[in-house]
XYZ file of C-alpha atoms in Angstrom:
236
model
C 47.020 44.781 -10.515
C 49.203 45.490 -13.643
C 47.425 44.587 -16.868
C 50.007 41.994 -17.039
C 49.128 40.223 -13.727
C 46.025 40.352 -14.644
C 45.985 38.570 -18.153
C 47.760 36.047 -16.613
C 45.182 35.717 -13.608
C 42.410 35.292 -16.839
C 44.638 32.817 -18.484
C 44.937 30.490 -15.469
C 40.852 30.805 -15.237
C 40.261 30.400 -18.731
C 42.520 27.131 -19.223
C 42.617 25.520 -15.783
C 41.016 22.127 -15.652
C 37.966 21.565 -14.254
C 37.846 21.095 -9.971
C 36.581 17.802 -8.790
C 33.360 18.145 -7.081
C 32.309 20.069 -11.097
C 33.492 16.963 -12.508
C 31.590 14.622 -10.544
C 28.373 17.025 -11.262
C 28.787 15.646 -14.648
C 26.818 13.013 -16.466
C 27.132 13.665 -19.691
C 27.902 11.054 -22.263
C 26.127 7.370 -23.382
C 25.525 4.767 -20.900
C 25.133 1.208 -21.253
C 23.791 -0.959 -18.232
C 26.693 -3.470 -17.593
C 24.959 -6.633 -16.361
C 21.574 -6.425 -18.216
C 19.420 -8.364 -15.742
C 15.250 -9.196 -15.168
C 15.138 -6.988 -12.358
C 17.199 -4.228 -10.529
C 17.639 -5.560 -7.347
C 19.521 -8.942 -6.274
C 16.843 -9.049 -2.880
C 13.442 -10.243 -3.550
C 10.718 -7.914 -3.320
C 9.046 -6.839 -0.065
C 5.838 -9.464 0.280
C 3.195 -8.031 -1.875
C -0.489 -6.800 -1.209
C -3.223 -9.421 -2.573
C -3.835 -6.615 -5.358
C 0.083 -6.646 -6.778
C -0.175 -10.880 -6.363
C -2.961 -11.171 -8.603
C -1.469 -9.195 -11.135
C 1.838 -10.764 -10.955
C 0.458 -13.852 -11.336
C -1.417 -12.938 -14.382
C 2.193 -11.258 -15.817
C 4.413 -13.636 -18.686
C 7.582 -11.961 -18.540
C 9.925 -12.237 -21.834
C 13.312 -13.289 -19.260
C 13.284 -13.997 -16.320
C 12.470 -17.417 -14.001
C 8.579 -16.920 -15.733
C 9.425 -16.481 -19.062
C 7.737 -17.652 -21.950
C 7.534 -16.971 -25.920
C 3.673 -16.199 -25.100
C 4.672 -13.049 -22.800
C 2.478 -10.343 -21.929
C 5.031 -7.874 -21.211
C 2.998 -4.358 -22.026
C 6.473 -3.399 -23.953
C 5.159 -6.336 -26.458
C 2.556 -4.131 -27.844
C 4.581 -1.296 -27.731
C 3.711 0.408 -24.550
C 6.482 2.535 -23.281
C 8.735 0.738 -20.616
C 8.418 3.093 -17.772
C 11.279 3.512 -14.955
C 13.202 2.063 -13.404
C 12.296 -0.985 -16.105
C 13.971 1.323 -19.115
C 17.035 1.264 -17.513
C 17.433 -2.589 -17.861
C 17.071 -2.789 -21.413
C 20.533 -3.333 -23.372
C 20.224 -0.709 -25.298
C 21.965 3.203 -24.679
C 20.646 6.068 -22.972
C 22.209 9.976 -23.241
C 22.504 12.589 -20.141
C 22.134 15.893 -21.842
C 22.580 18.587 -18.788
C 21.146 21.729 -19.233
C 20.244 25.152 -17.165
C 17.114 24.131 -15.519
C 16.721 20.023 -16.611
C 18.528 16.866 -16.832
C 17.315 14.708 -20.452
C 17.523 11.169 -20.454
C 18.125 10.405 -24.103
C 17.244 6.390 -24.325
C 17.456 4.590 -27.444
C 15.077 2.016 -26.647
C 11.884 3.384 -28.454
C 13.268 7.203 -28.750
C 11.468 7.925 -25.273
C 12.557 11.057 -23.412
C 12.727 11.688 -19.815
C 13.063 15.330 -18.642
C 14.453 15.717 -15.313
C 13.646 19.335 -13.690
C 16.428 20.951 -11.835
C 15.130 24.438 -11.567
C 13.739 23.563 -7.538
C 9.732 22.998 -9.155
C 7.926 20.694 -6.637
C 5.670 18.173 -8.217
C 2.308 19.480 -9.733
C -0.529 18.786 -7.275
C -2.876 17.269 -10.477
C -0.839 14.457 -11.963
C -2.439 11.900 -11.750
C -6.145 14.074 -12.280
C -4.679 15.150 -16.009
C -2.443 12.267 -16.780
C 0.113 14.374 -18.011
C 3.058 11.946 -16.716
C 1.685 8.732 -17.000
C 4.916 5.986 -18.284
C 8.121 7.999 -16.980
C 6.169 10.088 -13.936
C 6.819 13.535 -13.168
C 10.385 14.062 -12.552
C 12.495 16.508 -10.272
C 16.465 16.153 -9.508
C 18.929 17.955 -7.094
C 22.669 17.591 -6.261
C 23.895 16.019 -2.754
C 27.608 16.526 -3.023
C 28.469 14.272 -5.863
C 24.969 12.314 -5.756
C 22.165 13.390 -8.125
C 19.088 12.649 -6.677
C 15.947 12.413 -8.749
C 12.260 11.870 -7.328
C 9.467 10.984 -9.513
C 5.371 10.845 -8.870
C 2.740 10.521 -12.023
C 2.569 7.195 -12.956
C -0.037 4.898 -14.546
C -0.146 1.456 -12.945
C 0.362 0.052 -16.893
C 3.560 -0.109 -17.373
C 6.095 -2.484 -14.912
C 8.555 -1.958 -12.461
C 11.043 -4.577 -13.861
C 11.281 -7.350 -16.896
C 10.192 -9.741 -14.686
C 6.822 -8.831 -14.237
C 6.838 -6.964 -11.175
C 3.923 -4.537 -10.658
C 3.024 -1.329 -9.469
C 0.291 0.981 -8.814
C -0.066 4.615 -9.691
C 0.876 5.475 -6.000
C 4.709 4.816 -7.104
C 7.410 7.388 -5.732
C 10.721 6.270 -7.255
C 13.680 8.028 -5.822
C 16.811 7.293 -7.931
C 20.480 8.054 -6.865
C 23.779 8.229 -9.324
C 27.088 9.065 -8.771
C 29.646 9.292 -11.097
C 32.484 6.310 -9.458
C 34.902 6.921 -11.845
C 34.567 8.872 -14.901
C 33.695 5.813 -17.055
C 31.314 4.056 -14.057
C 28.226 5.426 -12.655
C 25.805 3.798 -10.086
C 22.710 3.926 -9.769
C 20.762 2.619 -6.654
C 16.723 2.998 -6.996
C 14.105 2.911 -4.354
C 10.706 1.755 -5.286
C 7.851 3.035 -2.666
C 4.403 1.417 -3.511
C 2.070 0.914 -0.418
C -0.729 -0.481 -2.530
C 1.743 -3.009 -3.802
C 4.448 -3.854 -1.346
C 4.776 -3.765 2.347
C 7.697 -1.793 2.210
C 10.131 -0.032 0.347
C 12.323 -2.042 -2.578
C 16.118 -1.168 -3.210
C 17.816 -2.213 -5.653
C 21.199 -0.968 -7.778
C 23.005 -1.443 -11.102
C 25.757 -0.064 -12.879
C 26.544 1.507 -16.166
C 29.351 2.068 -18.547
C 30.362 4.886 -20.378
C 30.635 4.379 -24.240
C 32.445 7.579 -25.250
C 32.176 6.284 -28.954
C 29.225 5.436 -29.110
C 25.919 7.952 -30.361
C 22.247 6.561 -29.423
C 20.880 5.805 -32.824
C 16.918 4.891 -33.955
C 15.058 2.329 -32.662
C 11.378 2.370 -32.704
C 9.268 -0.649 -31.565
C 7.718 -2.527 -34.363
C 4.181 -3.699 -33.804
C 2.369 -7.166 -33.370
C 2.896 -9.010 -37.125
C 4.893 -11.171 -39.427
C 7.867 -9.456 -39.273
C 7.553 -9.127 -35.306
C 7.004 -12.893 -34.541
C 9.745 -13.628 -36.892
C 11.936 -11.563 -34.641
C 10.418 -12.692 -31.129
C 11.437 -16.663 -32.087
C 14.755 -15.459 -32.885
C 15.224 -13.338 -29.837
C 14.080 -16.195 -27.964
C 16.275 -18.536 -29.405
């Protein structure tokens, strides 16, 4: 190959655009859930175990067919919001790709979500050293244009939705998204809780991208004057 061959050869490498199945292996960029909703799923739950009734029972969600100012939603007193529930708040989240991990930037409370892509399984002791109690213990791999994340770890604290729906620390989430367009992505999540439901859940939403938009601070502000003053206006 003559020297000029093959600086042309690099040139075409260098500046030719990106192929399709590397573009859809993308999710980078701020996402915003388009129809903000309760819960993630338009089908009711699977029937739940007597343990999961009680405790939904005992649950005052802040929207929602239950909803009431006096709500008892664990993100009231701060509590981090756990997943898939994070995902349903209106506010941004960032995908930050990386060599071995997947970050889930969200601005709701500056919580993080690492998302290993390096092929680690799941460490045997979760649950024994608490290490991944609110957003689990999460691992993600590509199928075609689907990333596929599983997560284990969780604390029964936190809940599934902002509806009240519980879970126990048995929960295996396994969340799919795939890029529609490149301003679209859907996500369809799969809730797997034999100590609360008789079966698996399914559910799906979808998100915008915001190409303008950077996630900025929000921390949550604890139980007081300037709180309550902000719940009855919320409510309102």
């Amino acid at each position: 190959m003559t020297p000029y061959v093959l600086a042309c050869a690099l040139a075409v490498s260098i500046f030719a655009p990106l192929s399709a199945g590397a573009q859809e292996r993308d999710l980078s960029g701020v996402w915003l859930v388009k129809e903000p909703g309760a819960t993630f799923s338009r089908t009711p739950p699977p029937e739940m175990t007597a343990w999961a009734q009680t405790r939904f029972k005992a649950h005052r969600a802040t929207i929602g067919p239950t909803a009431t100012l006096d709500a008892n939603d664990p993100t009231v007193a701060c509590f981090p919001a756990g997943v898939p529930y994070v995902l349903m708040v209106p506010t941004p989240f960032e995908f930050v790709q990386t060599g071995d991990r997947v970050l889930q930037l969200f601005e709701y409370n500056h919580n993080v979500r690492r998302i290993y892509t390096d092929g680690r399984a799941h460490p045997p002791d979760l649950q024994d050293t608490e290490s991944a109690q609110w957003m689990g213990h999460s691992t993600g791999r590509w199928q075609e244009d689907t990333f596929v994340i599983d997560t284990i770890g969780f604390n029964d604290r936190s809940w599934l939705d902002r509806a009240g729906h519980p879970h126990s620390s048995a929960l295996h989430l396994v969340e799919r998204l795939r890029r529609v367009d490149h301003a679209t992505l859907e996500y369809t999540v799969t809730v797997d809780d034999s100590q609360a439901y008789a079966g698996p859940w399914t559910g799906q939403m979808m998100f915008a991208l915001r190409p303008d938009w950077e996630v900025l601070e929000h921390h949550c502000i604890p139980e007081g004057e300037e709180y309550r003053s902000y719940r009855e206006r919320a409510w309102k």
